[in-house]
XYZ file of C-alpha atoms in Angstrom:
661
model
C 5.480 15.260 -11.688
C 6.703 16.865 -14.558
C 7.712 20.813 -14.911
C 4.615 22.641 -13.685
C 1.879 19.934 -14.053
C 0.931 17.325 -11.366
C -0.247 13.927 -13.074
C -2.463 11.760 -11.316
C -4.057 8.468 -12.090
C -7.724 7.642 -11.705
C -8.894 3.865 -11.888
C -11.980 3.415 -13.674
C -14.044 0.976 -15.418
C -15.097 1.470 -19.249
C -18.818 0.589 -19.857
C -21.217 1.625 -22.531
C -19.240 0.346 -25.457
C -20.351 0.683 -29.116
C -18.507 -0.469 -32.219
C -18.607 1.175 -35.539
C -18.032 4.367 -37.661
C -14.978 6.830 -36.699
C -14.357 9.692 -33.968
C -15.008 12.084 -36.925
C -17.761 10.328 -38.756
C -20.154 8.432 -36.358
C -21.676 6.047 -39.089
C -23.632 3.093 -37.780
C -22.994 2.200 -34.320
C -23.493 -1.482 -33.098
C -23.839 -2.077 -29.151
C -21.130 -4.324 -27.667
C -21.532 -6.514 -24.512
C -18.939 -6.106 -21.918
C -17.619 -9.704 -22.197
C -17.129 -9.077 -25.813
C -15.488 -5.965 -25.464
C -13.076 -7.497 -22.611
C -12.447 -10.105 -24.966
C -11.170 -8.008 -27.810
C -9.021 -5.804 -25.579
C -7.775 -9.054 -24.206
C -6.529 -9.750 -28.183
C -5.040 -6.429 -28.394
C -3.127 -6.932 -25.331
C -1.898 -10.439 -26.009
C -0.810 -9.115 -29.453
C 1.143 -6.161 -27.794
C 2.707 -8.366 -25.431
C 3.871 -10.991 -27.891
C 5.692 -8.037 -29.961
C 6.952 -6.536 -27.255
C 8.634 -9.920 -25.531
C 9.804 -10.787 -28.830
C 11.781 -7.728 -28.723
C 13.060 -8.098 -25.386
C 14.431 -11.362 -25.808
C 16.042 -10.631 -29.073
C 17.939 -7.718 -27.210
C 18.472 -9.307 -24.107
C 22.092 -9.268 -23.849
C 25.345 -7.305 -21.948
C 26.192 -5.738 -25.302
C 22.628 -4.304 -26.065
C 21.901 -3.412 -23.078
C 25.242 -1.278 -22.862
C 24.307 0.560 -26.237
C 21.047 1.452 -24.951
C 22.471 2.586 -21.929
C 25.069 4.585 -23.453
C 22.238 6.547 -25.138
C 23.710 7.257 -28.351
C 22.467 5.492 -31.884
C 24.472 3.564 -34.372
C 24.601 7.164 -36.402
C 26.063 8.948 -33.436
C 23.042 10.615 -32.719
C 21.730 10.869 -29.070
C 18.758 8.561 -28.600
C 15.421 10.333 -28.232
C 13.442 10.093 -24.626
C 10.577 8.259 -25.867
C 11.317 4.738 -25.831
C 9.398 3.932 -29.022
C 11.442 6.283 -31.099
C 14.870 5.144 -29.341
C 13.992 1.675 -30.295
C 13.595 2.470 -34.029
C 16.722 4.659 -34.150
C 18.420 1.301 -33.020
C 16.550 -0.492 -35.249
C 14.974 -2.920 -32.757
C 11.516 -2.528 -34.024
C 8.407 -4.945 -33.277
C 7.448 -7.270 -35.637
C 4.204 -9.010 -35.620
C 3.783 -12.772 -36.025
C 3.285 -14.380 -39.432
C 0.180 -13.673 -41.021
C -1.252 -11.234 -38.440
C -1.864 -7.606 -39.711
C -1.234 -4.837 -37.277
C -0.809 -1.235 -37.495
C 2.076 0.921 -37.294
C 0.554 2.366 -33.855
C 0.013 -1.017 -32.440
C 3.796 -1.790 -33.184
C 4.259 1.604 -31.273
C 2.579 0.666 -28.182
C 4.626 -2.454 -28.106
C 8.112 -1.007 -28.685
C 7.238 1.628 -25.972
C 6.521 -1.304 -23.262
C 9.658 -3.356 -24.608
C 11.987 0.204 -24.286
C 10.508 0.462 -20.487
C 11.606 -3.226 -19.586
C 14.913 -2.789 -21.331
C 15.856 0.584 -19.812
C 14.852 -0.782 -16.407
C 17.196 -3.777 -17.111
C 20.127 -1.019 -17.702
C 19.816 0.002 -14.395
C 19.891 -3.564 -13.026
C 22.807 -4.212 -15.022
C 24.658 -1.614 -13.886
C 24.040 -2.454 -10.171
C 24.803 -6.391 -10.602
C 28.094 -5.085 -12.853
C 28.974 -2.952 -9.643
C 28.461 -5.925 -7.251
C 30.371 -8.506 -9.276
C 33.382 -5.970 -9.879
C 33.585 -5.628 -5.983
C 32.556 -8.913 -4.531
C 34.231 -9.445 -1.179
C 35.352 -13.001 0.463
C 31.970 -12.480 2.767
C 29.307 -10.479 0.779
C 27.035 -10.408 3.963
C 29.990 -8.998 6.447
C 31.810 -6.424 3.995
C 34.030 -4.101 5.714
C 34.481 -0.223 5.545
C 36.728 0.047 2.858
C 35.014 -2.715 0.770
C 31.732 -1.051 1.354
C 33.191 2.354 0.214
C 34.476 0.558 -3.243
C 31.115 -0.461 -3.877
C 29.357 2.713 -2.917
C 31.716 4.239 -5.518
C 31.197 1.993 -8.264
C 27.265 1.867 -7.940
C 24.847 3.767 -9.988
C 24.038 7.231 -7.842
C 20.784 6.519 -5.387
C 20.844 3.132 -5.297
C 19.479 2.344 -1.857
C 20.580 -0.551 0.603
C 17.602 -2.768 -0.016
C 18.663 -3.401 -3.696
C 22.275 -4.149 -2.566
C 20.798 -6.822 -0.066
C 18.551 -8.496 -2.724
C 20.960 -8.247 -5.644
C 23.551 -9.702 -3.267
C 21.265 -12.449 -2.442
C 20.786 -13.325 -5.871
C 24.343 -13.516 -6.694
C 24.929 -15.745 -3.610
C 22.137 -18.107 -4.735
C 23.482 -18.336 -8.367
C 27.003 -18.768 -7.176
C 25.612 -21.548 -4.648
C 23.926 -23.385 -7.610
C 26.746 -22.866 -10.330
C 29.576 -22.978 -8.001
C 31.115 -19.560 -9.898
C 30.136 -15.781 -10.072
C 27.719 -15.107 -13.104
C 28.985 -13.150 -16.272
C 26.326 -10.153 -15.653
C 22.862 -9.654 -15.252
C 21.552 -11.763 -18.641
C 23.456 -14.779 -17.198
C 22.036 -14.166 -13.339
C 18.254 -13.585 -14.524
C 16.310 -14.307 -18.029
C 14.198 -11.654 -20.159
C 11.529 -9.823 -18.356
C 7.834 -10.188 -19.409
C 5.371 -6.981 -19.939
C 2.336 -6.754 -18.381
C -1.126 -7.676 -20.073
C -2.032 -4.443 -20.783
C -2.271 -1.556 -23.444
C -0.790 1.782 -22.958
C -2.349 3.791 -25.541
C -0.703 7.176 -24.718
C 2.268 5.924 -26.949
C -0.209 5.919 -29.947
C -1.661 9.186 -31.880
C -5.133 9.963 -32.986
C -4.983 7.137 -35.460
C -5.327 4.809 -32.723
C -6.961 6.507 -29.846
C -8.640 9.696 -29.496
C -10.275 11.232 -26.048
C -13.392 13.395 -25.967
C -14.622 14.818 -22.847
C -18.301 14.498 -22.834
C -19.295 16.761 -19.768
C -17.465 17.527 -16.440
C -17.820 13.881 -15.448
C -17.644 11.913 -18.034
C -14.910 10.781 -20.796
C -15.372 8.949 -24.071
C -12.525 7.197 -25.440
C -12.125 5.956 -28.981
C -9.717 3.042 -29.870
C -9.387 0.463 -32.574
C -9.689 -3.243 -31.722
C -9.410 -6.352 -33.225
C -12.341 -8.300 -33.889
C -10.420 -11.802 -33.814
C -7.511 -12.947 -32.025
C -5.252 -13.159 -35.350
C -6.557 -10.239 -37.433
C -5.406 -10.882 -41.275
C -6.404 -7.960 -42.494
C -7.156 -4.333 -41.548
C -11.071 -5.270 -42.224
C -10.656 -6.910 -38.878
C -10.133 -3.745 -36.964
C -12.772 -1.639 -35.875
C -13.168 1.350 -33.900
C -14.757 1.092 -30.336
C -16.192 3.756 -28.160
C -16.527 3.694 -24.419
C -17.436 6.117 -21.699
C -15.572 6.344 -18.512
C -17.307 8.212 -15.536
C -14.724 9.977 -13.528
C -14.345 9.475 -9.740
C -15.200 12.279 -7.297
C -11.331 12.736 -6.689
C -10.861 13.987 -10.317
C -11.505 18.002 -10.125
C -13.715 19.554 -12.960
C -12.004 21.016 -15.955
C -8.574 19.168 -15.483
C -6.446 17.951 -18.725
C -7.192 14.361 -19.309
C -4.456 12.129 -21.111
C -4.502 8.810 -23.235
C -5.437 5.874 -20.732
C -3.890 2.408 -20.146
C -6.458 -0.325 -20.559
C -6.298 -3.943 -18.728
C -8.683 -6.630 -19.362
C -9.907 -8.483 -15.919
C -12.321 -10.793 -14.840
C -14.340 -9.850 -17.752
C -14.075 -6.157 -17.888
C -12.039 -3.491 -18.903
C -10.110 -1.525 -16.163
C -9.004 1.765 -17.632
C -6.217 3.729 -15.861
C -6.834 7.192 -16.700
C -4.238 10.094 -16.252
C -4.835 13.615 -15.593
C -2.928 16.318 -15.220
C -3.542 19.765 -12.994
C -1.169 23.062 -12.790
C 1.024 22.530 -9.831
C 4.050 24.379 -8.335
C 6.389 21.987 -6.690
C 7.141 22.829 -3.068
C 11.051 23.785 -2.146
C 13.063 20.641 -0.393
C 14.868 23.348 2.046
C 14.317 26.640 4.058
C 11.415 25.026 6.232
C 10.948 25.856 10.065
C 8.062 23.425 10.697
C 8.102 19.957 9.665
C 6.496 16.438 10.695
C 8.806 13.487 11.345
C 6.884 10.084 10.497
C 7.939 6.747 11.879
C 7.073 3.389 10.419
C 6.115 1.908 13.697
C 6.234 -1.374 15.003
C 3.348 -1.066 17.237
C 1.039 1.216 14.971
C 1.066 2.055 11.209
C 2.470 5.415 11.522
C 3.749 7.576 14.229
C 4.291 11.054 13.693
C 5.475 14.404 15.771
C 5.579 18.023 14.793
C 9.222 19.545 14.957
C 10.314 23.150 14.759
C 13.514 24.980 13.928
C 14.280 27.519 16.296
C 17.903 29.228 15.896
C 19.480 26.188 14.714
C 17.700 23.576 17.367
C 15.064 21.132 16.740
C 12.148 21.846 19.256
C 9.244 19.162 19.700
C 6.319 19.603 21.403
C 6.126 16.092 22.959
C 2.686 15.184 21.478
C 2.618 11.845 19.469
C 0.206 11.377 16.549
C -0.751 7.886 15.852
C -2.548 6.144 13.396
C -3.110 2.372 14.713
C -4.651 -0.007 12.465
C -4.116 -2.989 14.672
C -7.687 -4.286 14.041
C -7.269 -4.271 10.437
C -3.902 -6.138 10.786
C -5.708 -8.756 12.660
C -7.935 -8.913 9.712
C -5.364 -9.073 7.214
C -3.657 -11.933 9.283
C -6.788 -14.159 9.225
C -7.484 -13.676 5.529
C -3.658 -14.796 4.755
C -4.196 -17.555 6.727
C -7.167 -18.666 5.022
C -5.594 -17.793 1.541
C -2.860 -20.346 2.455
C -5.555 -22.937 3.851
C -7.212 -22.451 0.285
C -3.948 -22.983 -1.530
C -2.911 -25.833 0.467
C -6.264 -27.754 -0.620
C -6.087 -26.832 -4.052
C -2.344 -28.263 -4.170
C -3.629 -31.326 -2.676
C -6.653 -31.795 -5.151
C -4.004 -30.891 -8.051
C -1.912 -33.603 -6.918
C -4.715 -35.802 -6.951
C -5.913 -34.848 -10.350
C -2.409 -35.217 -11.953
C -1.639 -38.390 -10.315
C -4.824 -40.244 -11.873
C -3.809 -42.900 -14.402
C -4.052 -41.703 -18.347
C -6.539 -44.120 -19.113
C -8.995 -42.951 -16.039
C -11.595 -40.761 -16.693
C -11.237 -37.470 -14.865
C -13.561 -36.998 -12.121
C -16.023 -34.288 -12.767
C -16.501 -33.734 -8.798
C -12.920 -33.111 -8.517
C -12.458 -30.550 -11.363
C -15.635 -28.809 -9.446
C -13.815 -28.772 -6.282
C -10.807 -27.502 -7.496
C -12.369 -24.965 -9.613
C -14.497 -23.593 -6.615
C -11.098 -23.486 -4.285
C -9.486 -21.371 -7.087
C -12.355 -18.924 -7.392
C -12.205 -18.664 -3.590
C -8.762 -18.285 -3.391
C -8.839 -15.355 -5.950
C -11.805 -13.511 -4.160
C -9.639 -13.787 -0.741
C -6.428 -12.440 -2.405
C -8.778 -9.371 -4.002
C -10.090 -8.577 -0.421
C -6.441 -8.532 1.044
C -5.309 -6.295 -1.827
C -8.605 -3.836 -1.366
C -7.950 -3.419 2.538
C -4.028 -2.801 2.276
C -4.878 -0.197 -0.382
C -7.468 1.324 1.719
C -5.743 1.539 4.941
C -2.705 2.815 3.240
C -4.466 5.790 1.615
C -6.763 6.268 4.406
C -3.427 6.733 6.684
C -1.878 8.885 3.980
C -5.006 11.119 3.995
C -4.590 11.466 7.804
C -1.188 12.382 7.823
C -1.483 14.805 5.055
C -4.627 16.554 7.218
C -2.167 16.695 10.069
C 0.621 18.430 8.242
C -1.766 20.989 6.723
C -3.611 21.525 10.173
C -0.476 22.614 12.283
C 0.834 24.372 9.321
C 3.782 22.127 8.591
C 5.502 22.543 5.035
C 7.471 19.185 4.987
C 7.149 15.683 5.687
C 10.005 13.562 6.858
C 9.713 9.916 6.344
C 12.081 7.216 6.932
C 13.727 5.360 3.774
C 11.329 2.791 4.151
C 12.904 0.647 1.560
C 16.154 0.096 3.486
C 13.954 -1.009 6.524
C 14.211 -4.742 7.488
C 14.396 -6.707 10.649
C 16.853 -9.418 11.544
C 17.178 -12.172 13.872
C 13.988 -12.882 15.669
C 12.092 -10.117 14.453
C 11.439 -11.834 11.092
C 7.659 -11.379 11.907
C 7.960 -7.831 11.614
C 9.099 -8.038 7.688
C 5.799 -9.699 7.449
C 3.637 -7.055 9.182
C 5.665 -4.519 7.009
C 4.940 -6.321 3.782
C 1.110 -6.858 4.609
C 0.879 -3.179 5.402
C 1.905 -2.249 1.632
C 4.432 0.602 3.138
C 5.263 1.508 -0.595
C 1.717 2.295 -1.068
C 1.690 4.348 1.787
C 4.718 6.263 0.950
C 3.343 6.852 -2.548
C 0.309 8.126 -1.479
C 1.442 10.394 1.130
C 4.019 11.964 -1.601
C 0.997 12.371 -4.074
C -1.606 14.078 -1.486
C 1.149 16.059 0.246
C 2.376 17.269 -3.466
C -1.470 18.351 -3.925
C -1.465 20.213 -0.731
C 1.837 22.114 -1.343
C 3.633 19.879 1.065
C 7.149 18.485 0.343
C 8.127 14.922 1.172
C 11.691 13.955 2.453
C 13.148 10.731 2.742
C 15.768 10.198 5.622
C 18.030 7.356 6.488
C 16.337 4.818 8.545
C 19.190 3.124 10.390
C 19.484 4.006 14.088
C 16.276 5.975 14.201
C 14.737 3.634 17.094
C 17.928 2.462 18.880
C 19.264 6.014 19.534
C 18.102 8.827 21.915
C 16.760 11.985 20.311
C 17.768 14.311 23.162
C 21.305 13.006 24.118
C 22.068 10.579 21.011
C 23.296 7.717 22.886
C 21.936 4.684 23.106
C 18.525 3.740 24.546
C 16.996 0.625 26.176
C 13.611 -0.963 25.009
C 11.842 -2.109 27.978
C 8.016 -3.178 28.563
C 5.413 -0.056 28.612
C 5.239 0.970 32.270
C 1.880 1.854 32.345
C -0.019 -0.847 30.345
C 0.126 -4.556 30.580
C 1.161 -4.931 26.529
C 3.560 -7.447 25.486
C 6.772 -6.440 23.907
C 9.286 -4.014 24.606
C 7.553 -0.656 23.629
C 9.259 1.772 25.761
C 12.583 3.370 25.358
C 14.173 4.543 28.203
C 17.794 6.464 28.191
C 20.780 7.501 30.964
C 19.729 11.059 30.189
C 16.285 10.676 31.413
C 14.469 9.993 28.577
C 11.213 7.509 29.137
C 9.421 7.545 25.929
C 7.511 5.509 23.659
C 10.029 4.075 21.141
C 8.173 5.039 18.054
C 7.352 8.393 19.478
C 11.070 8.828 20.046
C 12.081 7.544 16.441
C 9.485 10.094 15.180
C 11.502 12.937 16.882
C 14.887 11.723 15.459
C 13.599 11.390 12.109
C 12.241 14.840 12.322
C 15.591 16.168 13.748
C 17.498 14.650 11.025
C 15.291 16.341 8.325
C 15.493 19.985 9.626
C 19.045 20.050 10.405
C 20.143 18.574 7.139
C 17.807 20.343 4.526
C 20.652 21.552 2.697
C 22.008 17.791 1.639
C 18.608 17.206 -0.156
C 18.937 15.774 -3.488
C 16.439 14.052 -5.732
C 17.033 10.037 -5.994
C 16.666 7.701 -9.289
C 12.880 8.213 -9.231
C 13.220 12.106 -8.756
C 12.124 11.927 -5.079
C 13.825 14.118 -2.756
C 15.719 12.229 -0.123
C 18.714 12.750 2.271
C 21.094 10.128 1.643
C 23.593 11.048 4.610
C 22.630 13.031 7.821
C 23.881 13.850 11.150
C 21.820 13.424 14.096
C 20.942 16.875 16.141
C 19.963 16.825 19.659
C 16.181 17.325 20.248
C 14.619 19.758 22.568
C 11.402 19.575 24.334
C 9.276 22.953 24.172
C 8.299 23.856 27.825
C 4.956 23.261 28.811
C 2.650 26.480 29.182
C 1.202 27.174 32.628
C -2.420 27.203 33.246
C -4.123 30.494 34.006
C -5.221 30.604 37.384
C -8.703 31.848 36.213
C -9.470 28.429 34.579
C -7.443 26.186 37.225
C -9.978 23.520 38.289
C -10.539 23.063 42.204
C -9.149 20.010 43.626
C -11.539 17.503 44.949
C -10.892 16.368 48.484
C -11.036 12.756 48.210
C -10.379 12.250 52.155
C -12.502 10.064 53.609
C -14.846 11.399 56.486
C -17.803 9.056 56.779
C -18.410 5.410 56.845
C -19.161 3.886 53.414
C -22.912 4.038 52.658
C -24.208 0.223 52.648
C -26.540 -0.963 49.796
C -30.330 -1.649 50.246
C -31.660 -4.652 48.899
C -34.941 -6.292 49.097
C -35.820 -8.200 52.120
C -34.752 -12.084 51.628
C -32.721 -11.257 48.431
C -29.582 -13.566 48.217
C -26.655 -11.308 47.729
C -23.894 -12.975 45.154
C -20.735 -11.517 43.810
C -21.463 -12.943 40.311
C -24.709 -12.130 38.087
C -26.503 -14.780 36.881
C -25.686 -15.928 33.203
C -29.610 -15.844 32.527
C -32.895 -14.521 34.505
C -33.705 -16.673 37.026
C -36.840 -18.428 36.572
C -38.822 -19.985 39.389
C -40.098 -23.492 38.900
C -43.714 -23.689 38.026
C -46.072 -25.895 40.000
C -47.238 -27.659 37.235
C -44.893 -28.339 34.163
C -46.205 -26.728 30.913
C -47.674 -29.630 28.401
C -45.374 -31.025 25.925
C -41.987 -30.408 28.439
C -42.194 -33.594 29.744
C -41.802 -32.620 33.234
C -38.614 -30.698 32.690
C -37.769 -27.485 34.377
C -37.207 -24.273 32.094
C -33.978 -23.090 31.093
C -32.097 -20.840 33.171
C -30.743 -20.991 36.698
C -32.682 -21.880 39.840
C -32.698 -19.551 42.821
C -30.733 -21.879 44.798
C -28.146 -22.085 42.117
C -26.949 -18.470 41.786
C -23.243 -19.862 42.626
C -22.928 -23.168 41.020
C -19.954 -25.213 41.648
C -17.567 -25.544 38.968
C -15.863 -22.763 36.578
C -18.367 -19.973 35.436
C -19.156 -20.114 31.444
C -18.114 -16.430 30.100
C -20.628 -14.584 28.175
C -18.889 -13.453 24.906
C -19.211 -9.919 24.416
C -21.631 -8.450 21.684
C -21.763 -5.176 19.906
C -25.023 -3.442 20.618
C -27.467 -2.991 17.989
C -27.080 0.462 17.045
C -23.393 0.042 16.967
C -23.825 -2.201 14.084
C -26.235 -0.338 12.316
C -23.800 2.732 11.822
C -20.602 3.312 10.423
C -17.959 3.267 12.755
C -16.588 6.666 13.812
C -12.859 6.995 14.540
C -11.149 9.719 16.331
C -10.249 12.193 13.495
C -11.941 9.650 10.687
C -14.950 7.929 9.409
C -14.380 4.320 8.345
C -17.300 2.659 6.625
C -18.448 -0.935 7.623
C -16.434 -4.230 7.340
C -14.095 -3.565 10.172
C -14.199 -5.555 12.874
C -12.375 -2.998 15.227
C -11.586 0.649 14.933
C -9.160 2.379 13.435
C -7.485 4.394 16.258
C -6.335 7.636 14.920
C -5.239 10.954 16.740
C -7.767 13.819 15.957
C -6.524 16.173 13.654
C -5.465 19.526 15.331
C -5.751 23.071 13.604
C -3.472 25.918 14.299
C -6.324 27.669 15.864
C -6.594 24.725 18.380
C -9.500 23.016 17.251
C -9.896 19.500 16.071
C -11.546 17.905 13.160
C -12.324 15.035 10.954
C -10.041 14.569 7.591
C -10.896 16.496 4.691
C -11.724 13.432 2.669
C -12.375 10.500 4.899
C -11.975 7.076 3.185
C -14.895 4.541 3.173
C -13.468 1.337 3.471
C -15.801 -1.890 3.008
């Protein structure tokens, strides 16, 4: 989000590729196969990555990172905001390999990739330097004074997760070398850029983007025709079409894309911009508090700020993806099983004598396992992405329906379980909490709703009514494993995730004036004070709509059921239809009785075999209908979500239901 524009990215696939001519003079155009086009984009990506890695390796030192972080060039002028221009001002330009001819625009793309990696290294260097300068005797048990000194030395906006991860990294280095590192460059090696081509760093001499119609974009770009071009004759213009997805509105501004070769295809990350007015981060009277639940993916509640007090309606909003989580667990187990088998076959292959011929069957099995492993990993990524965006769509639609102008989310980057709750960390990582937050922030910005993060510490252990410590017990009305209920001495008896959502909403509404942008530009409240939450009184039901109370007193004996004469009663239903024995056995049966129990074996001795529950054919034929959402085929269980409530009291489905396969 920059200025009055909201930037979004649509991931598409390039197709209908032609080669030849120029954007201004068509000339002779030759169709290019998809595999050939992906190979040529891969050659360009390899050239860019090679030059960028060379620049990063040459400048990966504390002195050079300090110069880049200072923001002033050798001539005393301020460094430009563009990464490639800043590197050229410092004299750190990219150079192609010997004998390889590339244009200045390709070098510019490589310098932009290197500048992004080096600037990120500047931030990591400042964090590591602050940790080393205030390194305590026990880094995992700092005192209040040590924490105060560390916070004063750290860059502004550094979260607890970054401190924890960098502390572990430094501790591992000390365990190996017996001393503290001198800085970031000694602690870790230079980073490696991704295999992609950011065409946004080039101009019209390298990339041209034309709009064919409202749903079609045509991109022109120069690509090499060989892996190591030796002259400019080895570079040709290629044009490919990109079909815009339905989520991209018609008439928006389309920018230069980023292309990524993958699996014989070319993925296109196409940015598009729409006019946008950033919503205010304070002055809100109604908001949604969202907790990253242990039991459910998201648990939210509606809160109002009335006269300095936070009032909630007591209605929980839940997005439960337990069925999908179980599917992801099975996929991860299958992935680990495939990885173990592949490692075993690799050891068998590598352990063969050098003079022994390679076994073709062994190599074929290994290739098959690697392909299946890649397919399972892609399935896991797809499910994680689909669930994250579906949950974000559900949450934003709820906020729009109840008239909330802000969504308060706990700072998920600092959330980590300790002790015996290590399994919670795997569940949180599997749900891709960062993707959920990014999706919520993006969809809320489109709807004009602000998203603010609040501190996560103490949201589940404190009482939203009195602020005291709560006790987690088992759910009183359900036989569910785990301590999912919170009780307090003040009389609170509530679901622990719902109580945490109320506490998060109170922290956000009561500390709106402390909202500041963090390092990434996201609005956040870094230090918050807890405010008691008051529950709104329930409205009395009018007498006209009061339902009559049913008289459940027993005034007559229970009516006996009538059964056919001579039928034998049983408390068990037969597993199969009772078939009497025929007088003469059918031909070819060898005198055997037909399958199924006889009337004399209605209650056979021993344990009774349980028949597994089967889904009706009509249920398998149609997509799963969720409470408030519609999900496509592919889930073995439903994703349970609270129906979306509008201000007029009606309910409905999500405005853009996501189909997951």
